[in-house]
CSV table of C-alpha atoms in Angstrom, one decimal:
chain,number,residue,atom,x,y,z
A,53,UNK,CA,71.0,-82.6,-6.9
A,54,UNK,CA,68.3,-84.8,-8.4
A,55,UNK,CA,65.4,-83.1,-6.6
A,56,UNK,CA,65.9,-80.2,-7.9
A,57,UNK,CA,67.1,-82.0,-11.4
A,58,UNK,CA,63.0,-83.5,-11.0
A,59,UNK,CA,62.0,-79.9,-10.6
A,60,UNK,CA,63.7,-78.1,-13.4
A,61,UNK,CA,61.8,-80.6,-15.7
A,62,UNK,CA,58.7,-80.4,-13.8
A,63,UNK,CA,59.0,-76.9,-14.2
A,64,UNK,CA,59.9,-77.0,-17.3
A,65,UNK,CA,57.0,-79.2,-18.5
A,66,UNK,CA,54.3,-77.1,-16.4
A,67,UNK,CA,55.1,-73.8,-17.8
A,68,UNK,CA,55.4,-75.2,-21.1
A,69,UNK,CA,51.3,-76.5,-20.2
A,70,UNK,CA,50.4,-73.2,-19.1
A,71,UNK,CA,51.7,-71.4,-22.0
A,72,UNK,CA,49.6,-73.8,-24.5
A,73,UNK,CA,46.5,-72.9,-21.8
A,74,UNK,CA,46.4,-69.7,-21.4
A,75,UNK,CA,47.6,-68.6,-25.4
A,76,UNK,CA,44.7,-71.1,-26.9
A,77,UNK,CA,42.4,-68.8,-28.7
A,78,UNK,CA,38.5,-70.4,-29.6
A,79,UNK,CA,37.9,-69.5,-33.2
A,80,UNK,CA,34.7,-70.9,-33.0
A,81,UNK,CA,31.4,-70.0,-35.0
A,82,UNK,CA,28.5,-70.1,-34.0
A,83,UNK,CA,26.6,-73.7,-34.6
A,84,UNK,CA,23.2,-75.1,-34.4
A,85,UNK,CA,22.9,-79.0,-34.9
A,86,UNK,CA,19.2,-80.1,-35.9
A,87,UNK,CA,19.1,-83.5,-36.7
A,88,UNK,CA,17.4,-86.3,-34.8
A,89,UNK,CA,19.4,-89.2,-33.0
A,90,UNK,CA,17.4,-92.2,-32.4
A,91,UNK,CA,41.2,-82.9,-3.4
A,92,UNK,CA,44.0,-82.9,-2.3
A,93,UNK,CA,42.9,-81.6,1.2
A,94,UNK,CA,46.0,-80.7,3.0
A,95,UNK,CA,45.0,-82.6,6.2
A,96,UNK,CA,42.5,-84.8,5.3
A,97,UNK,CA,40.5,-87.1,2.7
A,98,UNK,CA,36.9,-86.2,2.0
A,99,UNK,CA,34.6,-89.0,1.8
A,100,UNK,CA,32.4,-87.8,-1.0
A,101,UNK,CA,30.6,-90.5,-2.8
A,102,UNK,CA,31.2,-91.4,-6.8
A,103,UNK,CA,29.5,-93.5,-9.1
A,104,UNK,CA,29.9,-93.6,-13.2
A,105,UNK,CA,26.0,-94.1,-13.6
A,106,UNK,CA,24.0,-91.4,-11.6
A,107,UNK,CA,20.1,-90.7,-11.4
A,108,UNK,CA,18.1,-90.5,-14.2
A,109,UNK,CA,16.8,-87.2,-15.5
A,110,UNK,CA,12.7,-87.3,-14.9
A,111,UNK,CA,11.3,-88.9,-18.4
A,112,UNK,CA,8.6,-87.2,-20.6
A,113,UNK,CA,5.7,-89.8,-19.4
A,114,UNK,CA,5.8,-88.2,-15.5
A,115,UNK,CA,7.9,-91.0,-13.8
A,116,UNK,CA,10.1,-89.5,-10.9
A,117,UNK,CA,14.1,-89.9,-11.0
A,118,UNK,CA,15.8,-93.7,-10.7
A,119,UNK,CA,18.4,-94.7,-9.5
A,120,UNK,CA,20.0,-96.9,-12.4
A,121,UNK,CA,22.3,-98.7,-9.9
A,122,UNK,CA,23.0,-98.8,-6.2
A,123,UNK,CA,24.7,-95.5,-5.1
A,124,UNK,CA,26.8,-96.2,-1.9
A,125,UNK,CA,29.1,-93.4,-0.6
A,126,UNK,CA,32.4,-94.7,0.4
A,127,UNK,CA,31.4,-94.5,4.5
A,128,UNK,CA,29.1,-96.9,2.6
A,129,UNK,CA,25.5,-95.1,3.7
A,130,UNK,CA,22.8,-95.6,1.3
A,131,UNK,CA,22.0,-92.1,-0.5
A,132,UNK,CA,18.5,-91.4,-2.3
A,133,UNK,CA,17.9,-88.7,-4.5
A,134,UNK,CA,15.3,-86.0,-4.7
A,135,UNK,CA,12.4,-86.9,-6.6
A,136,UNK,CA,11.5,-84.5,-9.2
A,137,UNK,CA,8.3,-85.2,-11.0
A,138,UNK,CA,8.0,-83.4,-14.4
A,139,UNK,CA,4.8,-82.9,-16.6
A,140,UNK,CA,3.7,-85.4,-19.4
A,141,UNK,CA,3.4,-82.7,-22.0
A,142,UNK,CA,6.9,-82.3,-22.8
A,143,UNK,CA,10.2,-83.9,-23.5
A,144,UNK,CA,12.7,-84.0,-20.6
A,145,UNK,CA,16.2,-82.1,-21.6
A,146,UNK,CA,19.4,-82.3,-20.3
A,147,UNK,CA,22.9,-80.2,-21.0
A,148,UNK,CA,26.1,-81.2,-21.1
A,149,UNK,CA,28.4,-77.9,-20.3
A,150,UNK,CA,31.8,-78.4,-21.5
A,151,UNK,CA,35.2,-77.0,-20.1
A,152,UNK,CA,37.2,-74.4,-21.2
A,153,UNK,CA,37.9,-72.1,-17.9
A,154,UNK,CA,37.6,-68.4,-19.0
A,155,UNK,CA,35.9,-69.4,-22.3
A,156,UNK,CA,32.9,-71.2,-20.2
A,157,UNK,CA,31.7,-68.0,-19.2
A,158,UNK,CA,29.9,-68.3,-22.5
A,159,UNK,CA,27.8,-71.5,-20.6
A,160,UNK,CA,26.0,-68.3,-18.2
A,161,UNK,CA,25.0,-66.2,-21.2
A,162,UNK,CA,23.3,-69.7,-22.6
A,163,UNK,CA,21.6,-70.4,-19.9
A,164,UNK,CA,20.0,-66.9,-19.2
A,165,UNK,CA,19.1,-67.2,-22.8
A,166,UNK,CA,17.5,-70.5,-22.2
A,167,UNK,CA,15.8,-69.1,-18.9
A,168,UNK,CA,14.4,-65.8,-21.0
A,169,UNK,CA,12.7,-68.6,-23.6
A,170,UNK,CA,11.5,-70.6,-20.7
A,171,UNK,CA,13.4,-73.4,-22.1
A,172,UNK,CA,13.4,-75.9,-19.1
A,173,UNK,CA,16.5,-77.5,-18.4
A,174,UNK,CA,15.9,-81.3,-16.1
A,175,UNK,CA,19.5,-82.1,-15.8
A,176,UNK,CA,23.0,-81.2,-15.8
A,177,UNK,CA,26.6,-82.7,-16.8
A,178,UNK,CA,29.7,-80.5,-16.6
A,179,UNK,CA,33.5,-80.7,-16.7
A,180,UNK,CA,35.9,-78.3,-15.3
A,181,UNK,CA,34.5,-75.2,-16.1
A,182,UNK,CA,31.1,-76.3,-17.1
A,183,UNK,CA,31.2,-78.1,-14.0
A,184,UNK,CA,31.1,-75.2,-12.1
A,185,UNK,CA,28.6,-73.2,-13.8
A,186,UNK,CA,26.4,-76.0,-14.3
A,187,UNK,CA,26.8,-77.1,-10.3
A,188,UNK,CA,26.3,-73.8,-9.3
A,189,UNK,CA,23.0,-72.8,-11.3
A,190,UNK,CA,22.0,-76.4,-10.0
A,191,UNK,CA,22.2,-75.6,-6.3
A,192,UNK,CA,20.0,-72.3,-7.4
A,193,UNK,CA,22.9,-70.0,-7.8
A,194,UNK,CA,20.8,-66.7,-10.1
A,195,UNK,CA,22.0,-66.5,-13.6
A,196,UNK,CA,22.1,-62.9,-12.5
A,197,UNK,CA,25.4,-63.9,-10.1
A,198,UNK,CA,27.1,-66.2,-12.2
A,199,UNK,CA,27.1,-63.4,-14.6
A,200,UNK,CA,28.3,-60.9,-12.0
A,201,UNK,CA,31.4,-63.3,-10.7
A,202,UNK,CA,32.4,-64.1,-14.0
A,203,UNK,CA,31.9,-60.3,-15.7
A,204,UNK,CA,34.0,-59.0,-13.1
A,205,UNK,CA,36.5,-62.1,-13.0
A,206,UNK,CA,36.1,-63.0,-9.4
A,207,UNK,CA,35.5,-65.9,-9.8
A,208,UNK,CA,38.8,-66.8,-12.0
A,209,UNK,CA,40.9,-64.3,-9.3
A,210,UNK,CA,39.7,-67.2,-7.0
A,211,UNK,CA,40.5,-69.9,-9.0
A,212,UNK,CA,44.3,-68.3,-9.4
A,213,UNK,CA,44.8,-67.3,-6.1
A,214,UNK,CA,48.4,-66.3,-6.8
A,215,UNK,CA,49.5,-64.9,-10.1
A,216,UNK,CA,50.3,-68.0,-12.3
A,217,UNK,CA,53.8,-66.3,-12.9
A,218,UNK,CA,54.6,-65.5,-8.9
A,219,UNK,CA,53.6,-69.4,-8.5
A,220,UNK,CA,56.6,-70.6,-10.9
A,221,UNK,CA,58.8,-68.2,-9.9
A,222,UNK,CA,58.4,-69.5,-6.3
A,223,UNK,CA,58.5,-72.8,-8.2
A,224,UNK,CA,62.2,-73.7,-6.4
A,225,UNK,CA,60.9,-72.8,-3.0
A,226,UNK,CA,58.2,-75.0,-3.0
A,227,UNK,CA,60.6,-78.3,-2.9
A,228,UNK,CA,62.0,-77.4,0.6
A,229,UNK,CA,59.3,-79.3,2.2
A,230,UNK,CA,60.1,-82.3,0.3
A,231,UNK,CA,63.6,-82.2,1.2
A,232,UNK,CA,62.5,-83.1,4.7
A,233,UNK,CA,60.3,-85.7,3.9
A,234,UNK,CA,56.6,-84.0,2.7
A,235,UNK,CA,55.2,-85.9,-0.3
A,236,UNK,CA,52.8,-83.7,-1.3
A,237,UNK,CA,50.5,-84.0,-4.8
A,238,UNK,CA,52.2,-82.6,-7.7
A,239,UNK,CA,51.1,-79.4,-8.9
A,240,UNK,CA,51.2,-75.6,-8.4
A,241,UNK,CA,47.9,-74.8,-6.9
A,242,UNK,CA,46.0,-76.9,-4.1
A,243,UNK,CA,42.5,-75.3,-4.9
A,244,UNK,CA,41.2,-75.6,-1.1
A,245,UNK,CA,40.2,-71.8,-0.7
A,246,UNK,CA,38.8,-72.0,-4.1
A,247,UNK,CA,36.9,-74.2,-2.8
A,248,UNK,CA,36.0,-73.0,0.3
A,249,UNK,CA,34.4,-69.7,-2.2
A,250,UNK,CA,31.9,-72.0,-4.2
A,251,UNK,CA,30.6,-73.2,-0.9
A,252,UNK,CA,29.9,-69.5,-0.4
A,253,UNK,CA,28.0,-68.7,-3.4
A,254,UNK,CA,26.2,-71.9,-3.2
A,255,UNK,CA,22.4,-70.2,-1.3
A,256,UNK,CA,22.9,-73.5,1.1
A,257,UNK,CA,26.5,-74.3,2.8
A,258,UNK,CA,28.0,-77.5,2.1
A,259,UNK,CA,25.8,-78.1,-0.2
A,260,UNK,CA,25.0,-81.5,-1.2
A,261,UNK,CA,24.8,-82.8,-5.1
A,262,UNK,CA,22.0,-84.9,-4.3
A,263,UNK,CA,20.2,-81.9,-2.9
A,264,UNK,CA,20.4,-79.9,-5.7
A,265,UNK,CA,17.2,-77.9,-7.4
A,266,UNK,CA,18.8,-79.8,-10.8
A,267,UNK,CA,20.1,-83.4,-11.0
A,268,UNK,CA,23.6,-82.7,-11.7
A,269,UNK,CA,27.1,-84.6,-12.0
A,270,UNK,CA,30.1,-83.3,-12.0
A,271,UNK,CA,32.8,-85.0,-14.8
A,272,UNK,CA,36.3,-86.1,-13.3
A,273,UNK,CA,39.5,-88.5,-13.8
A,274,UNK,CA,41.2,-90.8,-11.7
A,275,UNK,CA,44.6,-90.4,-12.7
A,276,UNK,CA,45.4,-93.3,-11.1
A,277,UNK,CA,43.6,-95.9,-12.6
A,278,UNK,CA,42.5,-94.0,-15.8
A,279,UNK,CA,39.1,-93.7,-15.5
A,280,UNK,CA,36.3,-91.2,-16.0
A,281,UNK,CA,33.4,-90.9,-12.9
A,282,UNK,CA,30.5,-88.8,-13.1
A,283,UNK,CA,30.2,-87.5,-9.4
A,284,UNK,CA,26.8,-87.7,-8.3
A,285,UNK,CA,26.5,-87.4,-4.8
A,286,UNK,CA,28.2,-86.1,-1.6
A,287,UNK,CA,29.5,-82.6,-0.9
A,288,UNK,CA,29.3,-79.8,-4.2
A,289,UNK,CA,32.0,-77.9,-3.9
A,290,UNK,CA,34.5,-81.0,-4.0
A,291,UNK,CA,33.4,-82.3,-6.7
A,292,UNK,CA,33.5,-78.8,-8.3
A,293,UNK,CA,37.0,-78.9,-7.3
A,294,UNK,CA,37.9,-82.3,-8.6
A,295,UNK,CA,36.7,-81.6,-11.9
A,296,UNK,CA,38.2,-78.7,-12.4
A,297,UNK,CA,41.9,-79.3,-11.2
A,298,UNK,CA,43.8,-79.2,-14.5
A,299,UNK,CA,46.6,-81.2,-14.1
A,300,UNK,CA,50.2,-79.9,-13.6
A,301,UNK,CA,48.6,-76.3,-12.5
A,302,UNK,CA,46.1,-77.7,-10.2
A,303,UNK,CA,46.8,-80.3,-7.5
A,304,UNK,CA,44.8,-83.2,-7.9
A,305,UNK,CA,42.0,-84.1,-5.5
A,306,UNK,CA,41.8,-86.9,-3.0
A,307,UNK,CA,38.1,-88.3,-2.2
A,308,UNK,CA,38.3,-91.8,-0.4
A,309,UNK,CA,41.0,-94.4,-2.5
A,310,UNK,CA,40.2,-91.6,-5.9
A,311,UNK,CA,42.6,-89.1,-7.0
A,312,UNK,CA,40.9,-87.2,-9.3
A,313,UNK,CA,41.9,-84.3,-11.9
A,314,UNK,CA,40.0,-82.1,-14.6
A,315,UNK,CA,37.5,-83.7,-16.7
A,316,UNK,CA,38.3,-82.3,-19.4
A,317,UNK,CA,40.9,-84.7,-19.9
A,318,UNK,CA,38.9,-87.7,-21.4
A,319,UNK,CA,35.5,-85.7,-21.5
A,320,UNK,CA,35.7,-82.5,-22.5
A,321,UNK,CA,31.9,-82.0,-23.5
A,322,UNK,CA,30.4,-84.4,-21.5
A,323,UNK,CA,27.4,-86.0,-23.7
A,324,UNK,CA,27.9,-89.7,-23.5
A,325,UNK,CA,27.5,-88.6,-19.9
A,326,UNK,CA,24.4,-86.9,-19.9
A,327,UNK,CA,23.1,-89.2,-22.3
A,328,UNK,CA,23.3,-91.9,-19.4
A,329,UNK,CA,20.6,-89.6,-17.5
A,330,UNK,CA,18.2,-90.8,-20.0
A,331,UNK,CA,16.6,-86.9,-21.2
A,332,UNK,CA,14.8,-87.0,-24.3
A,333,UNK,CA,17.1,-84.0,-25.7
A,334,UNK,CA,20.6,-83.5,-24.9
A,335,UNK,CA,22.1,-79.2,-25.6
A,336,UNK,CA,25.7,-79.6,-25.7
A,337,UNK,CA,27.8,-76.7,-25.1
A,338,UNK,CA,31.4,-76.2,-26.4
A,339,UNK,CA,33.5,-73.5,-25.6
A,340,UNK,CA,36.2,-75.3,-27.6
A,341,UNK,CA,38.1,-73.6,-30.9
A,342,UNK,CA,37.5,-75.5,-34.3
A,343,UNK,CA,41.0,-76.4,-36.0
A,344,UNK,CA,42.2,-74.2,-38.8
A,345,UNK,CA,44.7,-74.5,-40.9
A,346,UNK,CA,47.6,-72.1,-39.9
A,347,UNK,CA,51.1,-70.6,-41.2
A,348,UNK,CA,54.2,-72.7,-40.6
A,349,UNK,CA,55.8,-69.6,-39.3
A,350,UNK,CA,52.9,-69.9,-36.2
A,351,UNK,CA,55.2,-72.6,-34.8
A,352,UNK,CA,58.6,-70.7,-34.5
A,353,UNK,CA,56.8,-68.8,-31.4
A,354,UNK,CA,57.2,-69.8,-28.0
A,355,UNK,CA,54.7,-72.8,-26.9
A,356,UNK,CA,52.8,-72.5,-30.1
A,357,UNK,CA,53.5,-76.4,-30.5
A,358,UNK,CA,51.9,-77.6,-26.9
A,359,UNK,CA,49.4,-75.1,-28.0
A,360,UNK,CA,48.3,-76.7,-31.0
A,361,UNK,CA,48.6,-80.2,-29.5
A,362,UNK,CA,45.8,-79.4,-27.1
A,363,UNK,CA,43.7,-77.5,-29.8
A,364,UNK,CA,44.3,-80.8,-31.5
A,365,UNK,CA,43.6,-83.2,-28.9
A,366,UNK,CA,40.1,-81.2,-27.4
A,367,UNK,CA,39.2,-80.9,-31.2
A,368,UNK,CA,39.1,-85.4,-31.5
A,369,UNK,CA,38.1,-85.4,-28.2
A,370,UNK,CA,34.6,-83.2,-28.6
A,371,UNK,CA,33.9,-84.5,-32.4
A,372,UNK,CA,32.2,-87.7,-31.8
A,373,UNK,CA,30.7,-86.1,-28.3
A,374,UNK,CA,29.1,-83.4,-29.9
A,375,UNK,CA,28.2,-85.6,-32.7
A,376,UNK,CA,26.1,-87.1,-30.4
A,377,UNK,CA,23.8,-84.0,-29.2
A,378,UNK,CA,20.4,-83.2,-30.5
A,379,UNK,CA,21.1,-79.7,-30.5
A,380,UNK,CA,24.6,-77.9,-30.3
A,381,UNK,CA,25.6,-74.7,-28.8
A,382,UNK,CA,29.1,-73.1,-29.8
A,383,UNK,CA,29.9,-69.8,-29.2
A,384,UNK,CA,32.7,-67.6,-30.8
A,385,UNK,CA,34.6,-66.8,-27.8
A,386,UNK,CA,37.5,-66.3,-30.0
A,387,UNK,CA,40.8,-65.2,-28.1
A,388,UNK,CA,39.9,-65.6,-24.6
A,389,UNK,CA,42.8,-67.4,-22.6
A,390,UNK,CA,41.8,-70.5,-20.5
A,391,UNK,CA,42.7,-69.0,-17.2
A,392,UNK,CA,42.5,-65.6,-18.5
A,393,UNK,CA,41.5,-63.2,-15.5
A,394,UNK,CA,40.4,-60.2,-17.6
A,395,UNK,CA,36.9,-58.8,-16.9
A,396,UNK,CA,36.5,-57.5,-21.0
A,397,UNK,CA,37.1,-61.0,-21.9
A,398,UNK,CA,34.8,-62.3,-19.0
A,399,UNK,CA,32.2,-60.3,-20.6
A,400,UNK,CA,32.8,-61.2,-24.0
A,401,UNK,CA,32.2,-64.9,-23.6
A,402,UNK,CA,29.2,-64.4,-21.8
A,403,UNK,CA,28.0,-62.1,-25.1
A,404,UNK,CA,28.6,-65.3,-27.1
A,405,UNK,CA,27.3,-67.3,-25.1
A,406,UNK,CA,23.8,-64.9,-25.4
A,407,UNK,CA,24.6,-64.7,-29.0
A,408,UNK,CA,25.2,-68.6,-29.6
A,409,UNK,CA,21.9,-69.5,-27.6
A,410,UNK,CA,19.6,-67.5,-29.2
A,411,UNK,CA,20.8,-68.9,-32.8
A,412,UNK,CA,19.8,-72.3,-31.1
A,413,UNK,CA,16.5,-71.4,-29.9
A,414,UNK,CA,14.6,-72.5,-33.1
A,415,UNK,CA,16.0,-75.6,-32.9
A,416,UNK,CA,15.4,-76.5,-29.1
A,417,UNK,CA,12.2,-75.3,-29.8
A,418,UNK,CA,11.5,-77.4,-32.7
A,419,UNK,CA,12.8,-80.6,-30.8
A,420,UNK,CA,10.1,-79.6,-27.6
A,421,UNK,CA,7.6,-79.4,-30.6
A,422,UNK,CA,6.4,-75.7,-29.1
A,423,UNK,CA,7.0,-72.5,-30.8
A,424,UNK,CA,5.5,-70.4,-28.1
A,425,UNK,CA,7.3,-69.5,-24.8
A,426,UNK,CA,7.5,-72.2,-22.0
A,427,UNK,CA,6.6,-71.1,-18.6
A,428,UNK,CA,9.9,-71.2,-16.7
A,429,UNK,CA,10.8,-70.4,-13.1
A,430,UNK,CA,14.3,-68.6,-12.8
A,431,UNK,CA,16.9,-69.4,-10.5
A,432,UNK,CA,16.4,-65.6,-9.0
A,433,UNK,CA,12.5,-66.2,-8.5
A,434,UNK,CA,13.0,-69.7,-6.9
A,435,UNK,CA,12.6,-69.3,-2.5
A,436,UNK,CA,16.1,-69.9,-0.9
């Protein structure tokens, strides 16, 4: 009886997760900061390299991208990474795309606002969500189809494979193999044909980070020793999925001796990260919801108290992160669910995403010293 003991409270614990997840609502407004600031494979274990410090974006004086410390995959070959050179009349910027599944939607409308002002962008942090967007308008995915898989909600259908309630249902089913010796990663959802679908939108199969038309990381967790890695190199669409398995509804992801889960978990809004890259201006975006003060009688419903305890915990997490940007970018994508997969809500965080980034354009602006329009080339006029 004690397996299935384990798996009542597993269950138990999981749906109580999801229901905090997917009943969040964002309340947040709109905010421009100006100041100045001195996989679990089933069969097999991918051997995509890691390192916490990554290249650096290009700087304003013209250098090319560094290497700030030897990156070794784990088959331990020796990986370079694309020069990029950028011109001297200009400070270099780099974004840090938070997570917040559905809700990062909003990170596409910002970044075809920031493409219509020819606001360059020379690098790219993201977790979870952020991860993805970011990694995919990195590998020269158009804003045009980010914004069509996320209107439409592919893109989240594919991410929930099953329906999240079909998946607990078939909760009791899913311990069989284990009572005939299968030890496989805790969790409801392996993610493999998720991502086995960003390797089809990216314009080159198996993509590789270090390839990209963007430096880019992707933010992820080691759950088993604790600590955060910003995944530079190696193969895009596994580090996409590492970053993005949220734990308890997501296996987590296996890459050499790692097992990583969601980002999000220690940073959220990756700044500190980006920061590390060395761009004169860091944009942080946060699709997180700002803590109000509620009714009592809010927590006599059902998972209202996980529900606050994660509003509560992103909300200390993202302060001193956002703190830290040059220029912040929060839309109001106000009741969209985390893993919502409705196309009306896919379509209204992109709106506030459009919304949030053109508030911010004065300030970006101001900190690149131009008032003008920057020549810009989009991701849909760049040559496959």
């Amino acid at each position: 009886m004690r397996p299935f003991v384990k798996l009542a409270f597993s269950i138990t614990t999981t749906v109580s997760l999801v229901l905090a997840q997917t009943s969040t609502a964002f309340a947040a407004d709109t905010v421009v900061q100006t100041e100045t600031k001195t996989v679990e494979t089933t069969k097999e274990t991918n051997s995509l390299p890691y390192m916490e410090e990554g290249p650096m974006c290009p700087n304003s004086k013209g250098k090319h991208l560094k290497i700030r410390r030897a990156t070794l995959p784990l088959n331990g070959t020796a990986v370079s990474p694309k020069e990029l050179a950028v011109p001297a009349n200009r400070p270099t910027i780099g974004l840090a795309l938070g997570g917040g599944g559905t809700r990062g939607a909003a990170h596409v409308g910002v970044l075809k606002v920031l493409e219509e002002e020819g606001i360059p962008i020379d690098c790219i942090v993201g977790t979870s969500m952020g991860a993805i967007i970011g990694g995919l308008y990195s590998a020269g995915v158009p804003t045009s189809k980010l914004e069509e898989v996320m209107a439409d909600a592919t893109l989240m259908h594919e991410f929930m494979t099953v329906p999240l309630w079909v998946r607990i249902l078939a909760a009791p089913v899913m311990i069989l193999p284990r009572l005939v010796g299968s030890k496989p990663y805790d969790g409801l959802y392996k993610g493999n044909k998720f991502r086995k679908y960003l390797n089809k939108l990216t314009p080159k199969s198996e993509t590789e980070i270090q390839e990209l038309n963007i430096p880019f990381q992707a933010v992820a967790m080691d759950i088993a020793n604790g600590k955060h890695y910003a995944i530079s190199t190696g193969h895009l669409a596994y580090a996409l999925q590492a970053s993005s398995a949220v734990p308890a509804l997501r296996k987590p992801v296996q890459i050499g001796d790692k097992l990583f889960v969601d980002g999000g978990v220690v940073a959220n809004v990756p700044v500190t990260e980006t920061r590390a890259l060395k761009p004169d201006i860091v944009i942080a975006v946060d699709v997180d919801e700002r803590v109000k003060t509620v009714p009592l009688d809010e927590f006599r419903k059902v998972g209202s108290v996980s529900k606050r305890m994660l509003l509560l915990q992103l909300a200390n997490m993202d302060e001193p992160e956002v703190a830290n940007a040059d220029v912040v970018i929060h839309p109001d994508v106000d009741g969209i669910g985390l893993i919502s997969t409705s196309k009306a809500e896919g379509r209204k965080a992109i709106k506030a995403g459009e919304e949030a980034a053109r508030a911010a354009i004065p300030a970006i602006k101001a900190k690149l010293g131009i008032s003008g329009q920057l020549s810009l080339q989009k991701n849909s006029e760049k040559p496959q």
